PDB file of C-alpha atoms in Angstrom:
ATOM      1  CA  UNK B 132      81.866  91.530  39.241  1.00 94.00           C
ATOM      2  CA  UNK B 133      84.409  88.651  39.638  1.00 97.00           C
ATOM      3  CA  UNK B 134      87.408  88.205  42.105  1.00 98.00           C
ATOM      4  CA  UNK B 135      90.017  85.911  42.674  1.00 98.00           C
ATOM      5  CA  UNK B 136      92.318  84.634  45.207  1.00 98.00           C
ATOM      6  CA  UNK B 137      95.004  82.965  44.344  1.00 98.00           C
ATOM      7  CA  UNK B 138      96.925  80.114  46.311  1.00 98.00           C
ATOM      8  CA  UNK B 139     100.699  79.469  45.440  1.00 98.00           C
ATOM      9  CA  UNK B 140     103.953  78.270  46.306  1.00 96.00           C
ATOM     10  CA  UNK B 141     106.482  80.820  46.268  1.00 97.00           C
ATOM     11  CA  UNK B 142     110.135  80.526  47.025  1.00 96.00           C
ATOM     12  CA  UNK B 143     111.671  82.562  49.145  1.00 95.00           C
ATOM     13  CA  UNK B 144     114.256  84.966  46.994  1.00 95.00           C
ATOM     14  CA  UNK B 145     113.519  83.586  43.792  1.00 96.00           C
ATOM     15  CA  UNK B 146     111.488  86.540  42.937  1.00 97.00           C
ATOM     16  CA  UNK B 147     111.930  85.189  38.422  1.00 97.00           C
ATOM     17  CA  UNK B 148     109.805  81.665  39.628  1.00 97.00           C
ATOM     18  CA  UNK B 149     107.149  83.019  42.224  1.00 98.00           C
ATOM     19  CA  UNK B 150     106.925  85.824  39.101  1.00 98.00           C
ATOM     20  CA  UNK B 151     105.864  82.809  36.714  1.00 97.00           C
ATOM     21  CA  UNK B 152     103.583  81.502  39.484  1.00 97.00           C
ATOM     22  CA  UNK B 153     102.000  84.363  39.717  1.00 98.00           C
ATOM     23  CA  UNK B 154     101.499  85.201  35.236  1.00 97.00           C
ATOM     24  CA  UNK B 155     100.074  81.817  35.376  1.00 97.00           C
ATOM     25  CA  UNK B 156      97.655  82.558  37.988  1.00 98.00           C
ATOM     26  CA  UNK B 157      96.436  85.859  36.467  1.00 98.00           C
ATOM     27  CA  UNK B 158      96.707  84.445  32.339  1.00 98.00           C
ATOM     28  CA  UNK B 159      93.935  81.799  34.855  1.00 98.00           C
ATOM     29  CA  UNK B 160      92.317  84.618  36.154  1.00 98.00           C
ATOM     30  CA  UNK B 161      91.678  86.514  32.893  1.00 98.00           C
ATOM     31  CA  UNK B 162      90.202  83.471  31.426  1.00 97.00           C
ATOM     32  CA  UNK B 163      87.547  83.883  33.372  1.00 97.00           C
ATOM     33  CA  UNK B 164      86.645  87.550  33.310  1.00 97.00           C
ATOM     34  CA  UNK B 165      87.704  88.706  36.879  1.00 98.00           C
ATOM     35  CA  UNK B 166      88.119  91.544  37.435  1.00 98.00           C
ATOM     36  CA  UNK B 167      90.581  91.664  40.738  1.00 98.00           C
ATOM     37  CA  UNK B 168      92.773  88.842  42.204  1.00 98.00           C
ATOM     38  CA  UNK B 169      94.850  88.466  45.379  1.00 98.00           C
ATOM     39  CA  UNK B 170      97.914  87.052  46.374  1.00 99.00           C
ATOM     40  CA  UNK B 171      99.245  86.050  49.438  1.00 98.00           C
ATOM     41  CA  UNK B 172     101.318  87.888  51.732  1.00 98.00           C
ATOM     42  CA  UNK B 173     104.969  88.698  50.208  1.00 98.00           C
ATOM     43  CA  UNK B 174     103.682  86.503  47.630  1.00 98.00           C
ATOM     44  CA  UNK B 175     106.319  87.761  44.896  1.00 98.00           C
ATOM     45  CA  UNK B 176     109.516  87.472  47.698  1.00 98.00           C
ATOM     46  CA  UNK B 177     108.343  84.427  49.578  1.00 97.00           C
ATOM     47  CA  UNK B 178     107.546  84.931  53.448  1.00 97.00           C
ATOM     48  CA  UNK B 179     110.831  86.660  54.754  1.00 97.00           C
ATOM     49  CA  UNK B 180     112.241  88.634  57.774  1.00 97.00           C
ATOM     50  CA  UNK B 181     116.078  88.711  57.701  1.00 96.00           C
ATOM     51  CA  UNK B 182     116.440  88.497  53.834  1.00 96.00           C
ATOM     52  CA  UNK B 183     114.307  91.393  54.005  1.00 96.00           C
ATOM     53  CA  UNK B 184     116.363  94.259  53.377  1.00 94.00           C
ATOM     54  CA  UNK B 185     117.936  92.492  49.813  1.00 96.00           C
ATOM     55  CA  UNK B 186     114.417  91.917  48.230  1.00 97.00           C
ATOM     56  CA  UNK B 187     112.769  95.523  49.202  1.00 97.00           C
ATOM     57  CA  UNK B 188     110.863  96.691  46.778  1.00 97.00           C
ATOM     58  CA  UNK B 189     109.186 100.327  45.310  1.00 96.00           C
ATOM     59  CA  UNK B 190     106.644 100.542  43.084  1.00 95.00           C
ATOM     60  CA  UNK B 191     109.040 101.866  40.595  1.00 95.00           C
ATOM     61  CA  UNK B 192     111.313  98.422  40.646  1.00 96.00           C
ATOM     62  CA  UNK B 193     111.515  96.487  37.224  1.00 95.00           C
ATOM     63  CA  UNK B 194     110.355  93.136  38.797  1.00 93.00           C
ATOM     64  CA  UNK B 195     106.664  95.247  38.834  1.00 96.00           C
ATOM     65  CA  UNK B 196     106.429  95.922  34.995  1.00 96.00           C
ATOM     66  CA  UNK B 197     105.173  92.807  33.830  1.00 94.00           C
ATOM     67  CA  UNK B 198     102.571  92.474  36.436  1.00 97.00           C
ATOM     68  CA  UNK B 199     101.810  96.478  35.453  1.00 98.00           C
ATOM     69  CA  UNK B 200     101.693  95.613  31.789  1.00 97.00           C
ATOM     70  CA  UNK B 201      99.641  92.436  32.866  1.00 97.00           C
ATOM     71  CA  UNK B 202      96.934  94.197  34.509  1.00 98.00           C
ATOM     72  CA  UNK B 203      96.555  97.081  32.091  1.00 98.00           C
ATOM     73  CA  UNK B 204      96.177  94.798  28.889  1.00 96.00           C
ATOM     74  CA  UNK B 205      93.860  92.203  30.513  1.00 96.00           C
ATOM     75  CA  UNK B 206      92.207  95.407  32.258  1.00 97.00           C
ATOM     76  CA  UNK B 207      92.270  93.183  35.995  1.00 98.00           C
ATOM     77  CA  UNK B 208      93.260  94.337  39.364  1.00 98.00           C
ATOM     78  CA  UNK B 209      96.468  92.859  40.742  1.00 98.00           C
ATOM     79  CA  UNK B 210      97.651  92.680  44.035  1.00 98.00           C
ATOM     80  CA  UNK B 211     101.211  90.869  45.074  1.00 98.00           C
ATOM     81  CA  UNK B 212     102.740  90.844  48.093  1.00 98.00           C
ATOM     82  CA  UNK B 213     106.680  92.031  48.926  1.00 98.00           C
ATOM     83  CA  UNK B 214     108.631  93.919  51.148  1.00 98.00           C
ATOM     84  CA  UNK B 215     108.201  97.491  50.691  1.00 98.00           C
ATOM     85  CA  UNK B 216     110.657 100.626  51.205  1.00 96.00           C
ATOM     86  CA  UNK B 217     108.726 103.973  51.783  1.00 96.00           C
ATOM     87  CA  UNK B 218     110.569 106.698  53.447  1.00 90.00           C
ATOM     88  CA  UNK B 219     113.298 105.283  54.078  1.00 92.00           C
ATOM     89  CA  UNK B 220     111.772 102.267  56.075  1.00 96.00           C
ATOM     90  CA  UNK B 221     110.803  98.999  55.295  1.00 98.00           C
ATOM     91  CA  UNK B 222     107.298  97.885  55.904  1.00 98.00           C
ATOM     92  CA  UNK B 223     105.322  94.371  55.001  1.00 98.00           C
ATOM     93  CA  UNK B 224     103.482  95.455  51.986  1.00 98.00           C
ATOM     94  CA  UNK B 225     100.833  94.294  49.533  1.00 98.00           C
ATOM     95  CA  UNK B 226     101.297  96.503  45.794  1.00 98.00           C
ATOM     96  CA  UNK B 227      97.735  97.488  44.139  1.00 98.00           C
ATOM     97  CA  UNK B 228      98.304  97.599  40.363  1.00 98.00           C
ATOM     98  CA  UNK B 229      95.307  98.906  38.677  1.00 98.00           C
ATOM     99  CA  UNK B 230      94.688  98.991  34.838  1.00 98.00           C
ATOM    100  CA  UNK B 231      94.628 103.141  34.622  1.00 97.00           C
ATOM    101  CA  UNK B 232      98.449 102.177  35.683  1.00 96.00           C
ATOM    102  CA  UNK B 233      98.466 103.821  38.968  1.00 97.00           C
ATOM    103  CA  UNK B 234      99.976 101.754  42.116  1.00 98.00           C
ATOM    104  CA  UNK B 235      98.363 101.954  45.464  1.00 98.00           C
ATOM    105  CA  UNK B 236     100.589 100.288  48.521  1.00 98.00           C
ATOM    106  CA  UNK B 237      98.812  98.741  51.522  1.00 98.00           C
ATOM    107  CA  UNK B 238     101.255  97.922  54.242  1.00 98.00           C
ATOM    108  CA  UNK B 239     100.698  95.764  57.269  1.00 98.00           C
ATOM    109  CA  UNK B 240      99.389  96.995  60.529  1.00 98.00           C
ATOM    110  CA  UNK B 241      99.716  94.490  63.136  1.00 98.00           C
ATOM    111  CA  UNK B 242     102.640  92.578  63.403  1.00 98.00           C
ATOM    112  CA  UNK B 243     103.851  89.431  64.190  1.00 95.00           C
ATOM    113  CA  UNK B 244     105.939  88.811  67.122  1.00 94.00           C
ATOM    114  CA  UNK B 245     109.730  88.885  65.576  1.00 96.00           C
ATOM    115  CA  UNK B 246     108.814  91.160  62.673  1.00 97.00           C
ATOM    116  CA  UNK B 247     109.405  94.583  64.692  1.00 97.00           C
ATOM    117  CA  UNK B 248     113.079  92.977  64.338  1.00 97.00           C
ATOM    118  CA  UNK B 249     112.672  93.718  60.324  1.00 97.00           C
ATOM    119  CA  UNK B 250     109.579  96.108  59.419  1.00 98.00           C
ATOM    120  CA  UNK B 251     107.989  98.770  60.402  1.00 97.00           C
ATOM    121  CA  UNK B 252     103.839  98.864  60.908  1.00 96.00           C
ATOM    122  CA  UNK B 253     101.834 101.854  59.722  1.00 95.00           C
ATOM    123  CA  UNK B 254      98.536 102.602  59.414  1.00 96.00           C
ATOM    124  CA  UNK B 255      99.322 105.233  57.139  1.00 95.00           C
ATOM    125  CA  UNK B 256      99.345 103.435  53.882  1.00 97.00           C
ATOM    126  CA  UNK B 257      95.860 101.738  54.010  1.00 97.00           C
ATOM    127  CA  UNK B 258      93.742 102.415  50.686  1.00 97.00           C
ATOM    128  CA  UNK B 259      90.265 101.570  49.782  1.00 96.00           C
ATOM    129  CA  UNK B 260      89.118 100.861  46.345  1.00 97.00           C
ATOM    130  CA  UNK B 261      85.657 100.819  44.665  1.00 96.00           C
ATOM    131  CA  UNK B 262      85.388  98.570  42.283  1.00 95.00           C
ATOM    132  CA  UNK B 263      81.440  98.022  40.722  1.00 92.00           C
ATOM    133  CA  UNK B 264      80.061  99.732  43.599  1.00 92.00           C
ATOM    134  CA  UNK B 265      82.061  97.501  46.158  1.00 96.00           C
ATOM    135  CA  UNK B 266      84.210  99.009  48.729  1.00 98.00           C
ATOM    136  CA  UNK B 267      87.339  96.631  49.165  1.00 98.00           C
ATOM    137  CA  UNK B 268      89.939  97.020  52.399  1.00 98.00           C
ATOM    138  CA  UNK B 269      92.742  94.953  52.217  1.00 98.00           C
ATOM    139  CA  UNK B 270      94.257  93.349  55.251  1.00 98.00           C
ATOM    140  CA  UNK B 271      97.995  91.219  55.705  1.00 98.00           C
ATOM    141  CA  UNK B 272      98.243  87.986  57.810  1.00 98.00           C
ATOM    142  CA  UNK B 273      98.815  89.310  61.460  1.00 98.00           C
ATOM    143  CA  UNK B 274      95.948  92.191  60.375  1.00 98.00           C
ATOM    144  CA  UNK B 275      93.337  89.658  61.130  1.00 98.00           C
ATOM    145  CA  UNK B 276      94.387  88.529  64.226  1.00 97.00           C
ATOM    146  CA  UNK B 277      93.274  92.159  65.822  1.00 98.00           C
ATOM    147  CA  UNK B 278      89.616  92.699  65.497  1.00 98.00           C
ATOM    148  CA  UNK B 279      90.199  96.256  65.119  1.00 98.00           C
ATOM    149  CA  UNK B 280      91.305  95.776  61.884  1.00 98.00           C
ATOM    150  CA  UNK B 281      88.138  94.615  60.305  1.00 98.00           C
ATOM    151  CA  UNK B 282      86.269  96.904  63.173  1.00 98.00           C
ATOM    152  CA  UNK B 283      87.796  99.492  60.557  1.00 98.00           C
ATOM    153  CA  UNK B 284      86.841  98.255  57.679  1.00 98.00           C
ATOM    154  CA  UNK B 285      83.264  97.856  58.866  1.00 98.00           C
ATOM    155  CA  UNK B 286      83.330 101.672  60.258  1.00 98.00           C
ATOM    156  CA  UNK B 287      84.942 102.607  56.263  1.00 97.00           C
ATOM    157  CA  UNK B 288      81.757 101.187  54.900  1.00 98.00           C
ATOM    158  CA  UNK B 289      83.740  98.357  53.272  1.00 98.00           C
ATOM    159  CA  UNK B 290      81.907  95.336  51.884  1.00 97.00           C
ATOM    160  CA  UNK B 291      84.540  93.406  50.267  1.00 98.00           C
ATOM    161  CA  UNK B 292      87.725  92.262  53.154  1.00 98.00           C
ATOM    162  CA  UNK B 293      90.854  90.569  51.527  1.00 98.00           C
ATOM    163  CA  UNK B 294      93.440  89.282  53.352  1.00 98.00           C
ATOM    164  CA  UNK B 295      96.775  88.348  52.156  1.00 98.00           C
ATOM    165  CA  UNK B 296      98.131  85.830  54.323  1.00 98.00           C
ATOM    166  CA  UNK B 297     100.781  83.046  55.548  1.00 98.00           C
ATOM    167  CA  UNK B 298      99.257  80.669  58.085  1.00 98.00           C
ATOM    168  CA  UNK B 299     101.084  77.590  59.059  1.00 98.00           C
ATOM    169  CA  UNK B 300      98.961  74.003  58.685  1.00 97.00           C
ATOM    170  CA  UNK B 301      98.893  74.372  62.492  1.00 97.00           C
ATOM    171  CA  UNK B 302      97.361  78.066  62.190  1.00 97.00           C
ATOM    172  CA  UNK B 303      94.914  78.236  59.823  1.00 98.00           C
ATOM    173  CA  UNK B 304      92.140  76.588  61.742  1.00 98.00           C
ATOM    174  CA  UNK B 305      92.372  79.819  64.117  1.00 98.00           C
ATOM    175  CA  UNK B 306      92.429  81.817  61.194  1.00 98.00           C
ATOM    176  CA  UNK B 307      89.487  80.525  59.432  1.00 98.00           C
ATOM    177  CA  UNK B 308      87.796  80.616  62.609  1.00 98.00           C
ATOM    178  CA  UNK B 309      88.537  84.444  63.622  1.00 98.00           C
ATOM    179  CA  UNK B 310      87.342  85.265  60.024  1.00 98.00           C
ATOM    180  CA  UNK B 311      84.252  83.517  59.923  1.00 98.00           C
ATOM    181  CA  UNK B 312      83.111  85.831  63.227  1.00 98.00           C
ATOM    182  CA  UNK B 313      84.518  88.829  61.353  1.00 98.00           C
ATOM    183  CA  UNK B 314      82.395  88.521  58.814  1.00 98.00           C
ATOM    184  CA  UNK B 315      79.097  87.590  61.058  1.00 98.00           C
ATOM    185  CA  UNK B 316      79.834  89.964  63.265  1.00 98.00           C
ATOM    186  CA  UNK B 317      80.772  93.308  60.561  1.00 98.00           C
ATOM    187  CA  UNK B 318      78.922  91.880  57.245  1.00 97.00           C
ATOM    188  CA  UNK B 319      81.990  91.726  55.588  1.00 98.00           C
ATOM    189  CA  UNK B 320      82.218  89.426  52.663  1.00 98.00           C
ATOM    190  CA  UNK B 321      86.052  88.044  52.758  1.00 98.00           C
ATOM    191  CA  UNK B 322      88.338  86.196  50.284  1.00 98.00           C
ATOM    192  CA  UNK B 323      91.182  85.030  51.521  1.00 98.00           C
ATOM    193  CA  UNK B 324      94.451  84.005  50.049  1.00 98.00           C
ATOM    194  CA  UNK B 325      97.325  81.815  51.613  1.00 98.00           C
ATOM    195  CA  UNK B 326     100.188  80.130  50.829  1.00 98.00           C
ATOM    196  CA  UNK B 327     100.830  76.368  49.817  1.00 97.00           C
ATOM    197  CA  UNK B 328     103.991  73.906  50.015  1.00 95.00           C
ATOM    198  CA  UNK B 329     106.791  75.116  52.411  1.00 95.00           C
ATOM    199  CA  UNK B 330     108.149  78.778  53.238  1.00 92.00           C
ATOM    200  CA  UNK B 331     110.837  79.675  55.925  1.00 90.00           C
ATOM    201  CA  UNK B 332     110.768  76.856  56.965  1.00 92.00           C
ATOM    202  CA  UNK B 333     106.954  76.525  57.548  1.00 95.00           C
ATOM    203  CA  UNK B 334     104.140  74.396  56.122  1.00 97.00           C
ATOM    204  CA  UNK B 335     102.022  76.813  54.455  1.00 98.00           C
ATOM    205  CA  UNK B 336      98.059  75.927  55.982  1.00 98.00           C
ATOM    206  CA  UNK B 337      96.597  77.103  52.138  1.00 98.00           C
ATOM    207  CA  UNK B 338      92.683  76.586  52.255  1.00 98.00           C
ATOM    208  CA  UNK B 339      92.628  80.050  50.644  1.00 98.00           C
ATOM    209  CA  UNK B 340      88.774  80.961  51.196  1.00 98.00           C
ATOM    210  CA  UNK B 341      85.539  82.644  50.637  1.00 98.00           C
ATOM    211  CA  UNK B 342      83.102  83.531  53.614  1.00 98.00           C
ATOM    212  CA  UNK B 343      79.784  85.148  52.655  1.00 98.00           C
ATOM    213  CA  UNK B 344      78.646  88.366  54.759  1.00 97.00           C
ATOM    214  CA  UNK B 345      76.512  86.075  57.272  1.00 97.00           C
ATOM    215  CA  UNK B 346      79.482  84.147  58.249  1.00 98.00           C
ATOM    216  CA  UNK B 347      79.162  81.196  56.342  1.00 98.00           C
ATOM    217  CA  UNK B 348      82.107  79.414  55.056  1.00 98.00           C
ATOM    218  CA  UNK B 349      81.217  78.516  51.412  1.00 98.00           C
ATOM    219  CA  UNK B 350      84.200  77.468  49.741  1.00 98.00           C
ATOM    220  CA  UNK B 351      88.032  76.954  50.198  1.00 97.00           C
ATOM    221  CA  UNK B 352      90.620  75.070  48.392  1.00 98.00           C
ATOM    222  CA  UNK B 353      92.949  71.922  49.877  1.00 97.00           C
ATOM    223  CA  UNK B 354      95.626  72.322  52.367  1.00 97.00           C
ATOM    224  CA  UNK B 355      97.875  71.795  49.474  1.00 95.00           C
ATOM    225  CA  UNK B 356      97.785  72.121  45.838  1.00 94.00           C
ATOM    226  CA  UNK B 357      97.358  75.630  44.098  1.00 98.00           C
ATOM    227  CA  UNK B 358      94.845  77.104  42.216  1.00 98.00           C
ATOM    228  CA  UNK B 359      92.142  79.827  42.794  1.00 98.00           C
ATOM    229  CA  UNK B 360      88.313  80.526  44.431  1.00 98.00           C
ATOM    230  CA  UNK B 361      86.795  83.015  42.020  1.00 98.00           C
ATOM    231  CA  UNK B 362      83.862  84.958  43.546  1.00 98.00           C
ATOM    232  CA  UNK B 363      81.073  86.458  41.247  1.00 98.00           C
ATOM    233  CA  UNK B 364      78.490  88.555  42.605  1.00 95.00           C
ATOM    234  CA  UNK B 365      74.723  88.156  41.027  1.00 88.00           C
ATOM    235  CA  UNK B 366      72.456  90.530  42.232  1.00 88.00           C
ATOM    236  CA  UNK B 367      73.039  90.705  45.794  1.00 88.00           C
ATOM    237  CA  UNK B 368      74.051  87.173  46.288  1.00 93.00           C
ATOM    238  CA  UNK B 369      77.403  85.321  45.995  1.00 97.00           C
ATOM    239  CA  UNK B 370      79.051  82.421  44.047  1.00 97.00           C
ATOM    240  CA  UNK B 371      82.426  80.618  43.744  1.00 98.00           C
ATOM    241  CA  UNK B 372      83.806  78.248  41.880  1.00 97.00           C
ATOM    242  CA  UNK B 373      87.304  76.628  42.868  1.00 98.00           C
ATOM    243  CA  UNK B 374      89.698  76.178  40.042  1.00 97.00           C
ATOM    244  CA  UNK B 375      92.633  73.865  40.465  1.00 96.00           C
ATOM    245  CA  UNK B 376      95.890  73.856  38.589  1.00 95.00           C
ATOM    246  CA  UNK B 377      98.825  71.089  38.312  1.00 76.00           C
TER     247      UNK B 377
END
């Protein structure tokens, strides 16, 4: 079993470029056989909160059929980040597009302080998958800063804990930090994907990682420059291999 995470640079509103970012990532992806990859959070909008209610999207909306054609003819798991509208409300949501061609929709739990302005949270929408015998939960950027969050994926019998994220160059040392003892503390093995270059105004942190299940930080990428960590399990041990892209 291989994943990925992938670090980008997405734009905020220019969903047609942060879509070319993200076929480039996954045509990268496929290369090498994996079988899921991650993006960060809102990866497809850009990180947003007032622009919000023009870029919602459903799993029905035509900016997903590429990635849905995408992941059923190179048979891969992809997961993209956007605002979502279920019900009527908008929530901070990560899409799950599987090869079968169903959609699963994760949305955010915790939230930061401001986004209550913009989004609903719900713990409603929060799917596992089993992929190869792995559980995966799925966590969004302010998710990780409540340890009840992977607390629940530990109590779901998860293995695999993938956070979609924007951390700031000032943040991510906390965040690295609070998911190193998550995954000491619950056996979790996480890959994490952020953001590079600059977003609302923000420098994006990056150093998208991979943290083995005793808590050891094995691999990450640079603060800057994109690219992916692709994880391959053999036997009941671990690789990764960082792949940088121009």
């Amino acid at each position: 079993m291989k994943i990925a995470s992938a670090q980008i640079n997405s734009t905020v509103g220019e969903i047609s470029r942060n879509l070319e970012e993200h076929y480039q990532m996954i045509d990268l992806a496929s290369q090498h056989d994996v079988d899921l990859i991650i993006f960060p959070e809102m990866s497809l909008t850009g990180y947003c909160r007032e622009e919000a209610a023009d870029l919602i999207m459903t799993e029905h909306s035509k900016e997903l059929d590429l990635l849905k054609q995408k992941s059923i003819q190179e048979n891969i798991i992809i997961v993209v980040g956007a605002p979502v509208s279920l019900e009527n409300k908008i929530y901070i949501g990560s899409f799950i597009l599987q090869p079968n061609g169903q959609v699963k929709i994760y949305t955010k739990q915790f939230l930061h302080e401001g986004e209550d302005l913009f989004y609903q949270s719900s713990f409603e929408h929060n799917p596992q998958l089993v992929v190869q015998n792995e559980k995966l939960s799925f966590a969004i950027c302010a998710d990780i800063e409540n340890e009840l969050h992977p607390q629940n994926a530990f109590e779901l019998k998860s293995s695999l804990y993938l956070p979609s994220i924007f951390y700031s160059k000032n943040g991510i040392k906390g965040g690295l930090e609070k998911l190193v003892n998550y995954a000491e503390t619950y056996s979790l093995t996480i890959l994490m994907s952020n953001f590079s270059g600059e977003l609302w105004n923000v420098e994006a942190g990056g150093q998208s990682c991979f943290i083995n299940n005793k808590g050891e930080l094995k691999d990450k990428l640079p603060t800057d420059g994109r690219g992916l960590i692709v994880i391959e399990k053999n036997g009941d041990e671990w690789r990764s291999e960082p792949l940088l892209v121009q």
